PDB file of C-alpha atoms in Angstrom:
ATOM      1  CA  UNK A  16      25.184  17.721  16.225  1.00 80.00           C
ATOM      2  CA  UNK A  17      26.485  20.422  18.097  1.00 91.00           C
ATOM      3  CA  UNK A  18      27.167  20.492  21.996  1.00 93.00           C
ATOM      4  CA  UNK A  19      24.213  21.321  24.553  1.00 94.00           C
ATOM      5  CA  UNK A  20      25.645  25.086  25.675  1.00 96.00           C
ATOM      6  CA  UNK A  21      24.536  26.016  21.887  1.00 95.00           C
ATOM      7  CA  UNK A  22      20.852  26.069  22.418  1.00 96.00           C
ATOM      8  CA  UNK A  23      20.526  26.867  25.523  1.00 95.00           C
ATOM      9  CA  UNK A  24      18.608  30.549  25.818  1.00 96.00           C
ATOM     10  CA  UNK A  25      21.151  33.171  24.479  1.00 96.00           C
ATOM     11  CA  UNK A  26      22.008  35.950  27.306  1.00 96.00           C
ATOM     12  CA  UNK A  27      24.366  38.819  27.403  1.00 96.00           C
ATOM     13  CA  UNK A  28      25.556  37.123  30.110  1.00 97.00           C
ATOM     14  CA  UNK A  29      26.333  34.173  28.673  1.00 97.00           C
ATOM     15  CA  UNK A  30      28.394  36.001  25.908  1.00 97.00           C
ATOM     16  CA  UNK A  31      29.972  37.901  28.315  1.00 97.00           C
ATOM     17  CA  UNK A  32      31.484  34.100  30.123  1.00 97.00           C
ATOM     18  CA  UNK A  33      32.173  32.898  27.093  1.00 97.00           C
ATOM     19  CA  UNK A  34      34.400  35.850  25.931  1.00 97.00           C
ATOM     20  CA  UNK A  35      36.264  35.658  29.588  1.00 97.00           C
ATOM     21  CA  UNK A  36      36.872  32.053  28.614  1.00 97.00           C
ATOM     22  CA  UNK A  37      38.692  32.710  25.415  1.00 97.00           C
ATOM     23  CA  UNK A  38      40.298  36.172  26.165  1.00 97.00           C
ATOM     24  CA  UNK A  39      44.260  34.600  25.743  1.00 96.00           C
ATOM     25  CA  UNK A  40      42.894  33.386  22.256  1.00 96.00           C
ATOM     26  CA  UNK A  41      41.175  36.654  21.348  1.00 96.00           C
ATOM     27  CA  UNK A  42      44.066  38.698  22.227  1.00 95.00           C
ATOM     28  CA  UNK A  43      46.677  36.600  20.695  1.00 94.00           C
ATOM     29  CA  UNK A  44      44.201  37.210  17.354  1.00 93.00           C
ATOM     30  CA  UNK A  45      43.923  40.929  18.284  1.00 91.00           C
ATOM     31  CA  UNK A  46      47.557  41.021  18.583  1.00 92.00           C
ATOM     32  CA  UNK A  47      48.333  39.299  15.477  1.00 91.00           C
ATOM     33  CA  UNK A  48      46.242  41.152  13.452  1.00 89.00           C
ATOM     34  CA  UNK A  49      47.418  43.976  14.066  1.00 88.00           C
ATOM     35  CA  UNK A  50      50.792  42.948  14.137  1.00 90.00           C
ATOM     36  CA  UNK A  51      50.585  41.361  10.009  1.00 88.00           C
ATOM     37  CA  UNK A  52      49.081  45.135   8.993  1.00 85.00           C
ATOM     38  CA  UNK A  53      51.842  46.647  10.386  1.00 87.00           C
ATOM     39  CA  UNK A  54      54.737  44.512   8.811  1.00 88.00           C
ATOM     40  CA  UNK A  55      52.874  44.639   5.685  1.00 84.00           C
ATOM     41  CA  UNK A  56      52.445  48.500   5.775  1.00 84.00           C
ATOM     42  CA  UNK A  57      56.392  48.816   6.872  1.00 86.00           C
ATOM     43  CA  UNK A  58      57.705  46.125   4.152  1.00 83.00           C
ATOM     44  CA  UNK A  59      54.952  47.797   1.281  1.00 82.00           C
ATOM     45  CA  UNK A  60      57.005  51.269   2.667  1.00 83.00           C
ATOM     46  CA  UNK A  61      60.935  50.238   2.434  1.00 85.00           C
ATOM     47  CA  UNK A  62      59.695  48.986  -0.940  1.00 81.00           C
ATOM     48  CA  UNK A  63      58.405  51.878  -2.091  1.00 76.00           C
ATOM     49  CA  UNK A  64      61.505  53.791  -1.170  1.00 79.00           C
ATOM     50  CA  UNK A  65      64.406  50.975  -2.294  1.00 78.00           C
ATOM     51  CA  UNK A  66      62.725  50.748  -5.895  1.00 74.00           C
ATOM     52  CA  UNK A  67      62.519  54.408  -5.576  1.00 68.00           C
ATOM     53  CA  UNK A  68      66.202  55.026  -4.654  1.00 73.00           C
ATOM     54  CA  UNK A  69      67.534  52.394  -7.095  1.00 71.00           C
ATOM     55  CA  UNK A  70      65.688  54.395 -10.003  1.00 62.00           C
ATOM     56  CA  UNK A  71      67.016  57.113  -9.065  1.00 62.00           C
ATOM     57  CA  UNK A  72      64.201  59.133  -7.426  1.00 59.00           C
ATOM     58  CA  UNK A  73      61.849  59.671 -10.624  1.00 63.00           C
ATOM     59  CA  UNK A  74      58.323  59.451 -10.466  1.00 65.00           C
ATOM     60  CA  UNK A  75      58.191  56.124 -12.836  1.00 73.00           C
ATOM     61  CA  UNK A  76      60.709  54.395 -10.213  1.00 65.00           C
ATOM     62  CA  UNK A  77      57.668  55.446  -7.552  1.00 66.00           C
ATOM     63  CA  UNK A  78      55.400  54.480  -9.516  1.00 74.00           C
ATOM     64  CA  UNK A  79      56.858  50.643 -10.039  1.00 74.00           C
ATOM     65  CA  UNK A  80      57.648  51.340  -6.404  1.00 68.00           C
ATOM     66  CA  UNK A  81      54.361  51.648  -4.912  1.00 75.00           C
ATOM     67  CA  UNK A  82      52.748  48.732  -7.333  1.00 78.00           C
ATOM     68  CA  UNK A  83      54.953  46.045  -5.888  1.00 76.00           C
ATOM     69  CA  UNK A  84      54.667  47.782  -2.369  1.00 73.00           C
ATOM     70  CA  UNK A  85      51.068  46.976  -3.161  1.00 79.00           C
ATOM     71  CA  UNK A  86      51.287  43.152  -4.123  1.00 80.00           C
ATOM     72  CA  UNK A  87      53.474  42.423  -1.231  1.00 80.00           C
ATOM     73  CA  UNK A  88      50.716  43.808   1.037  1.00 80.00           C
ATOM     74  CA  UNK A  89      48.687  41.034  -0.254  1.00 82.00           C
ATOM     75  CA  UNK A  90      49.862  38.220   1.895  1.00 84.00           C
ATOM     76  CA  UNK A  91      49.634  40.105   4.927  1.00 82.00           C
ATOM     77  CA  UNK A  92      46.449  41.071   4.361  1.00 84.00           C
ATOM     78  CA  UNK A  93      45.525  37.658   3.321  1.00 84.00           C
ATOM     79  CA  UNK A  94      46.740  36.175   6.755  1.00 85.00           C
ATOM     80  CA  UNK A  95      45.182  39.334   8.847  1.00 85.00           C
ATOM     81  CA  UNK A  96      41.921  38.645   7.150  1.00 86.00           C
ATOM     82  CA  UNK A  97      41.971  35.269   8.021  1.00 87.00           C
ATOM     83  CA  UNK A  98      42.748  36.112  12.282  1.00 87.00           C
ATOM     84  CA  UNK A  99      40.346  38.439  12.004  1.00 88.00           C
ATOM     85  CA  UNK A 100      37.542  36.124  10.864  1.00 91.00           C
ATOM     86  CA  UNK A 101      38.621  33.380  13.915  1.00 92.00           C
ATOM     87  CA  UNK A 102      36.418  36.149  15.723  1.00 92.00           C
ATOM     88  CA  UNK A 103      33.425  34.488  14.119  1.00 93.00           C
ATOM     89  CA  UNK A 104      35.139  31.272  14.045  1.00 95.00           C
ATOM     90  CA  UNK A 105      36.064  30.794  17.516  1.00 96.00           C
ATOM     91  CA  UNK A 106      32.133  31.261  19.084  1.00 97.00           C
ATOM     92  CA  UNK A 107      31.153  28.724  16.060  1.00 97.00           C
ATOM     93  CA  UNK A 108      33.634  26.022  17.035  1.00 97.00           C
ATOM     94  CA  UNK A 109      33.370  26.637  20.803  1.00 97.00           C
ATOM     95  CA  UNK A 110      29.493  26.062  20.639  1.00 97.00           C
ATOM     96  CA  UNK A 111      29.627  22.759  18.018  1.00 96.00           C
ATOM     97  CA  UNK A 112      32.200  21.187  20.161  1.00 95.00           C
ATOM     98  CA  UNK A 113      31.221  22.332  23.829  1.00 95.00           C
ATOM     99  CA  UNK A 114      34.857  23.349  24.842  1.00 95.00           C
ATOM    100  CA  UNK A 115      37.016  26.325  25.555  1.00 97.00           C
ATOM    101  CA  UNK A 116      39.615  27.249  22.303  1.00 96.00           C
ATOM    102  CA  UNK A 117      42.947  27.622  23.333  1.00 95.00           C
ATOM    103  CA  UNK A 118      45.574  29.160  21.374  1.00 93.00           C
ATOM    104  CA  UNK A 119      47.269  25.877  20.498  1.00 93.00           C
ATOM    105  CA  UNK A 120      43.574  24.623  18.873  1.00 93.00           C
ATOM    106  CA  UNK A 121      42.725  27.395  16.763  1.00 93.00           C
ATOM    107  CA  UNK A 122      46.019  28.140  15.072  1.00 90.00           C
ATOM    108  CA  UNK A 123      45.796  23.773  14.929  1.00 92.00           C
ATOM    109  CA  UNK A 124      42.710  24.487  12.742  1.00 89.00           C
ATOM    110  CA  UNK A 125      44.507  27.102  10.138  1.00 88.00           C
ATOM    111  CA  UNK A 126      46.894  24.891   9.718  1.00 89.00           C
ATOM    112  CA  UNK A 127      44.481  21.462   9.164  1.00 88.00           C
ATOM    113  CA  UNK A 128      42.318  23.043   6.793  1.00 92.00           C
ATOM    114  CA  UNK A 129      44.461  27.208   5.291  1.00 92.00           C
ATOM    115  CA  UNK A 130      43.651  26.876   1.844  1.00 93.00           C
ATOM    116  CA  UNK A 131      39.851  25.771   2.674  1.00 95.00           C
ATOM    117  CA  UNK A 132      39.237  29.072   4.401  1.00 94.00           C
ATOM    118  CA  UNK A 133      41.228  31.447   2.122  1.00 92.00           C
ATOM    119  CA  UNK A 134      39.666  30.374  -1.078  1.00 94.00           C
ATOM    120  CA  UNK A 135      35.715  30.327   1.425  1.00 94.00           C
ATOM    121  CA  UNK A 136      36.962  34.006   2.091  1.00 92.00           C
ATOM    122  CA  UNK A 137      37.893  35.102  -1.268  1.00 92.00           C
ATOM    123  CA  UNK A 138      34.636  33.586  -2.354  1.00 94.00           C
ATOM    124  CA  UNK A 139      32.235  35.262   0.203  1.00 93.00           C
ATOM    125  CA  UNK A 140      34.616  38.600  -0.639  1.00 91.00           C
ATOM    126  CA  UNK A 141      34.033  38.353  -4.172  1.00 91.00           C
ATOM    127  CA  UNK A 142      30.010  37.419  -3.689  1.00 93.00           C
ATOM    128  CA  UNK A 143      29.538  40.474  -1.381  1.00 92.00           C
ATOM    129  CA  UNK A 144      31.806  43.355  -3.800  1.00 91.00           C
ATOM    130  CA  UNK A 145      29.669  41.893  -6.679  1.00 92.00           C
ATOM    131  CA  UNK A 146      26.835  42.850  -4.360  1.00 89.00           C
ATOM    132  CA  UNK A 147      27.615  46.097  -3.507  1.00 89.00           C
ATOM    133  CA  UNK A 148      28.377  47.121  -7.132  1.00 90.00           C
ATOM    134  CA  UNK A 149      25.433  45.645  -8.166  1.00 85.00           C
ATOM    135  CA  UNK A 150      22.926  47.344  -5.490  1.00 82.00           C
ATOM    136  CA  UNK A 151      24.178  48.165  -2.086  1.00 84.00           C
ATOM    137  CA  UNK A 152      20.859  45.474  -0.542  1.00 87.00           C
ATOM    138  CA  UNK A 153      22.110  42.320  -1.792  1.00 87.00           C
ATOM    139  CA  UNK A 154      25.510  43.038  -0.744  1.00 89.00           C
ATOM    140  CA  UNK A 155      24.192  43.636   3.007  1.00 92.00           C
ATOM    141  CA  UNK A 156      22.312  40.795   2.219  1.00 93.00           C
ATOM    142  CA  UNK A 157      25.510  38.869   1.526  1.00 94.00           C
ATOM    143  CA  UNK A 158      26.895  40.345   4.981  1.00 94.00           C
ATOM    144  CA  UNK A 159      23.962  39.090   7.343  1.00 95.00           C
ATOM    145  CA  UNK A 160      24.716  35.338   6.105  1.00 96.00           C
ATOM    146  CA  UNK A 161      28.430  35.592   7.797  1.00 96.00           C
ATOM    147  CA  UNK A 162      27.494  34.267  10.810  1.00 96.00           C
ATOM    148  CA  UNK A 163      25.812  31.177   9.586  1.00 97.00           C
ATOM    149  CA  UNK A 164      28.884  30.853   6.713  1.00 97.00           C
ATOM    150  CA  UNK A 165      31.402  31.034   8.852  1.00 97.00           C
ATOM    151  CA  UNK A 166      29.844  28.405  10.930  1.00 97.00           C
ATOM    152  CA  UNK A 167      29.247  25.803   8.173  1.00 97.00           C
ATOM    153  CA  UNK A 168      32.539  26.314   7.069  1.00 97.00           C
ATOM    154  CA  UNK A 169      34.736  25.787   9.923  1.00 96.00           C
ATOM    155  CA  UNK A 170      32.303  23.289  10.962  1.00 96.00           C
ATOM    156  CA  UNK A 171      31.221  20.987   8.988  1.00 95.00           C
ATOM    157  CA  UNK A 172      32.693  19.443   5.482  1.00 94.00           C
ATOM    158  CA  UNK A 173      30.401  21.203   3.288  1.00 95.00           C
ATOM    159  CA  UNK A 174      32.422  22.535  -0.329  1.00 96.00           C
ATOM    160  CA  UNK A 175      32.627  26.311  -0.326  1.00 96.00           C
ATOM    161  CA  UNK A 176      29.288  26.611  -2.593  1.00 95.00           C
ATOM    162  CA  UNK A 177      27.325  24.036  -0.557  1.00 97.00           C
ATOM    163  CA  UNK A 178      28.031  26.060   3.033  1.00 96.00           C
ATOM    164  CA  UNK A 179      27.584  29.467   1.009  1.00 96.00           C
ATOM    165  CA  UNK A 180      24.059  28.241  -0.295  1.00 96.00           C
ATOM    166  CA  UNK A 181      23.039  26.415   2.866  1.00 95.00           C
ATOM    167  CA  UNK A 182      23.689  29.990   4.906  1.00 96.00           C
ATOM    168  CA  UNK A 183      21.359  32.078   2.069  1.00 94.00           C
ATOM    169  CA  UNK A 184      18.698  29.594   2.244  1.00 95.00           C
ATOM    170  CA  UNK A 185      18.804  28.913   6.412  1.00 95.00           C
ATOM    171  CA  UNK A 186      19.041  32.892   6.818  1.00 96.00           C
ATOM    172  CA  UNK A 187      16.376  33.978   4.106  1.00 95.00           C
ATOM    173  CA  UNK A 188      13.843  31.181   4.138  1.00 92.00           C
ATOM    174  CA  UNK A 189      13.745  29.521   7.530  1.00 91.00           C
ATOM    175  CA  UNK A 190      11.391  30.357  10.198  1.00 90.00           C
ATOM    176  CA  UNK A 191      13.501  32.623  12.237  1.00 93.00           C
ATOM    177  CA  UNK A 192      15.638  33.498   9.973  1.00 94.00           C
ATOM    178  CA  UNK A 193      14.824  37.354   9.417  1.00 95.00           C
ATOM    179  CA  UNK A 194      14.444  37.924  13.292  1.00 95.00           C
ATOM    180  CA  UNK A 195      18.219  36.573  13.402  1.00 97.00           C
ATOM    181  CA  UNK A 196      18.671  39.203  10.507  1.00 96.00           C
ATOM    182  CA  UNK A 197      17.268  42.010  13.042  1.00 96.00           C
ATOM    183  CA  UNK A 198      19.400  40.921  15.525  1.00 96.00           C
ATOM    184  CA  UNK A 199      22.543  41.190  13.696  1.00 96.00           C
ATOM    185  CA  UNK A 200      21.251  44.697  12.315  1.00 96.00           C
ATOM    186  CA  UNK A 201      20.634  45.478  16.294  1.00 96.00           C
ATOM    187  CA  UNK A 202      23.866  43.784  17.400  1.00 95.00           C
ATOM    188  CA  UNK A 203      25.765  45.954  14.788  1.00 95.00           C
ATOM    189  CA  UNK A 204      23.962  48.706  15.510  1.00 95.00           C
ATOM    190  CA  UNK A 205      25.343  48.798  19.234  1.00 95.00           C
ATOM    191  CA  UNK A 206      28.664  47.412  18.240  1.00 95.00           C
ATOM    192  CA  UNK A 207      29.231  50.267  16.318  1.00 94.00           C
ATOM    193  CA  UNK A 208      27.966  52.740  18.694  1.00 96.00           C
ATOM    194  CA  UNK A 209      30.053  51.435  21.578  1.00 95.00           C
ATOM    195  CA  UNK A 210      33.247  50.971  19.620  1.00 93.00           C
ATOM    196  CA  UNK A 211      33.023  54.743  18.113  1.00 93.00           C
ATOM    197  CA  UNK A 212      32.301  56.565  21.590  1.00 95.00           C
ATOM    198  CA  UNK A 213      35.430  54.528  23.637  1.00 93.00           C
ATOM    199  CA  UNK A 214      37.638  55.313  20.395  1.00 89.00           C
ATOM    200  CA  UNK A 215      37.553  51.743  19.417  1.00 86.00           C
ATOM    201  CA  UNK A 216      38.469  50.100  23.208  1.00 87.00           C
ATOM    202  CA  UNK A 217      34.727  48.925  23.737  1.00 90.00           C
ATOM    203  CA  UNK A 218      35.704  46.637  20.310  1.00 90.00           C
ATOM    204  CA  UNK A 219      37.721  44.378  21.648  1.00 90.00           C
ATOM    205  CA  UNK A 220      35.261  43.383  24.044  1.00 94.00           C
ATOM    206  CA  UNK A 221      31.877  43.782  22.191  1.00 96.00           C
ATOM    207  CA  UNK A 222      32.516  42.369  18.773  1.00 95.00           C
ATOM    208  CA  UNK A 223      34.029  38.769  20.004  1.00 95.00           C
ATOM    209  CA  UNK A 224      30.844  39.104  22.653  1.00 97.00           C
ATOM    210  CA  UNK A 225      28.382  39.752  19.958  1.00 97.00           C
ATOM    211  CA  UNK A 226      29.756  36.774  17.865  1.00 97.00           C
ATOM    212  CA  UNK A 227      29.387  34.641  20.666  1.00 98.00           C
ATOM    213  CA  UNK A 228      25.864  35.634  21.358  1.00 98.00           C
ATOM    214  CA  UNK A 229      24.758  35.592  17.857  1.00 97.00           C
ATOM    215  CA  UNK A 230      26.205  31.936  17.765  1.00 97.00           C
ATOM    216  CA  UNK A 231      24.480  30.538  20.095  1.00 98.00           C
ATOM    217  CA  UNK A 232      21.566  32.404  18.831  1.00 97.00           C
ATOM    218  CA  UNK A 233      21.272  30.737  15.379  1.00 97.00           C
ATOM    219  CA  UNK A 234      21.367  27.003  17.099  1.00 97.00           C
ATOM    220  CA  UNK A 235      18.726  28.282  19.876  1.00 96.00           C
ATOM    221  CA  UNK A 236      16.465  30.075  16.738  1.00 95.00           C
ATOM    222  CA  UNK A 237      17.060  26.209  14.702  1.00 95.00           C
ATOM    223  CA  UNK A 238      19.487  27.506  12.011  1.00 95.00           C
ATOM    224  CA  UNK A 239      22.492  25.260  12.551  1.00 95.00           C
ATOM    225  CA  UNK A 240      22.265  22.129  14.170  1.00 87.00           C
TER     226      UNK A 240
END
């Protein structure tokens, strides 16, 4: 059962304390996101050139070059990907325990449970291309269950299909689940707007506040419990 705060009413306000709470954790994420794509873009780069150099300059060497430039991009993007989804994380954890995330507790939970939430990502990655290929609606409709995913599987023991299936189902065939789908279209909506006019500034505020308040929305509305 999750801790009081998460069904209270949601508020703007309420998001907006609950981001000032975990601003050192947020920025530390921020931080080392962007951090990992850099390294990975520099290290994919000297690659690129060293095989390129060593054979001597021809467009095969290049070639090789900018294939294993690729791969080695893989881990940081694999590591980025996973700070970047502690944005969801964070709100889920903070509302099914009650208590503020420090810095020291959420890199404690990558290291308790890594493998569990890059194979949950690859997973919902794979689910949602597969959806987009297919017909760009069911891979939006893969999207809208993050929130709920995330949730069930930084929160609770569920396997990887169980929390994935749980999500669809609470999302697409509860009682309030397609007003929490407006929401998230709404919340997006204004995410995106805000973000694109302050040149991306307004992000670091508004995304982590709209995962907060769409948190505590889906325990308020009876999806997680």
């Amino acid at each position: 059962m999750a801790a009081s705060i998460a069904f209270e009413q949601p508020s703007i306000q309420k998001a907006w304390d609950a981001f000032l709470k975990h601003i050192p954790v947020l920025l530390v994420i921020w931080v080392g996101s962007i951090a990992l794509a850099v390294v990975g873009l520099a290290v994919s780069m000297l690659i690129v050139m060293a095989v390129g150099s060593l054979g001597g300059s021809s467009d095969s060497a290049f070639s090789l070059g900018a294939i294993l430039g690729q791969l080695t991009q893989i881990p940081f993007s694999v590591l980025s990907s996973l700070l970047s989804v502690l944005m969801v994380a964070i709100p889920a954890v903070y509302y099914d325990r009650g208590e503020v995330v420090s810095i020291g507790a959420a890199l404690a939970l990558l290291r308790e449970r890594f493998w569990r939430y890059v194979l949950a990502g690859l997973f919902f990655s794979i689910v949602m291309t597969i959806g987009f290929l297919l017909c760009i609606l069911p891979g939006l409709a893969v999207a809208l269950v993050t929130p709920v995913y995330v949730n069930r599987i930084f929160v609770t023991e569920m396997s990887i299909g169980e929390a994935f299936s749980q999500a669809f189902q609470v999302v697409y065939r509860s009682e309030n689940g397609m007003s929490f789908v407006g929401l998230e279209v709404l919340a997006a909506i204004v995410v995106a707007v805000v973000t694109a006019i302050t040149c991306g500034l307004a992000g670091l505020v508004v995304i982590p506040m709209a995962s907060f308040y769409l948190q505590n929305t889906a325990y308020q509305r009876g999806l997680l419990r």
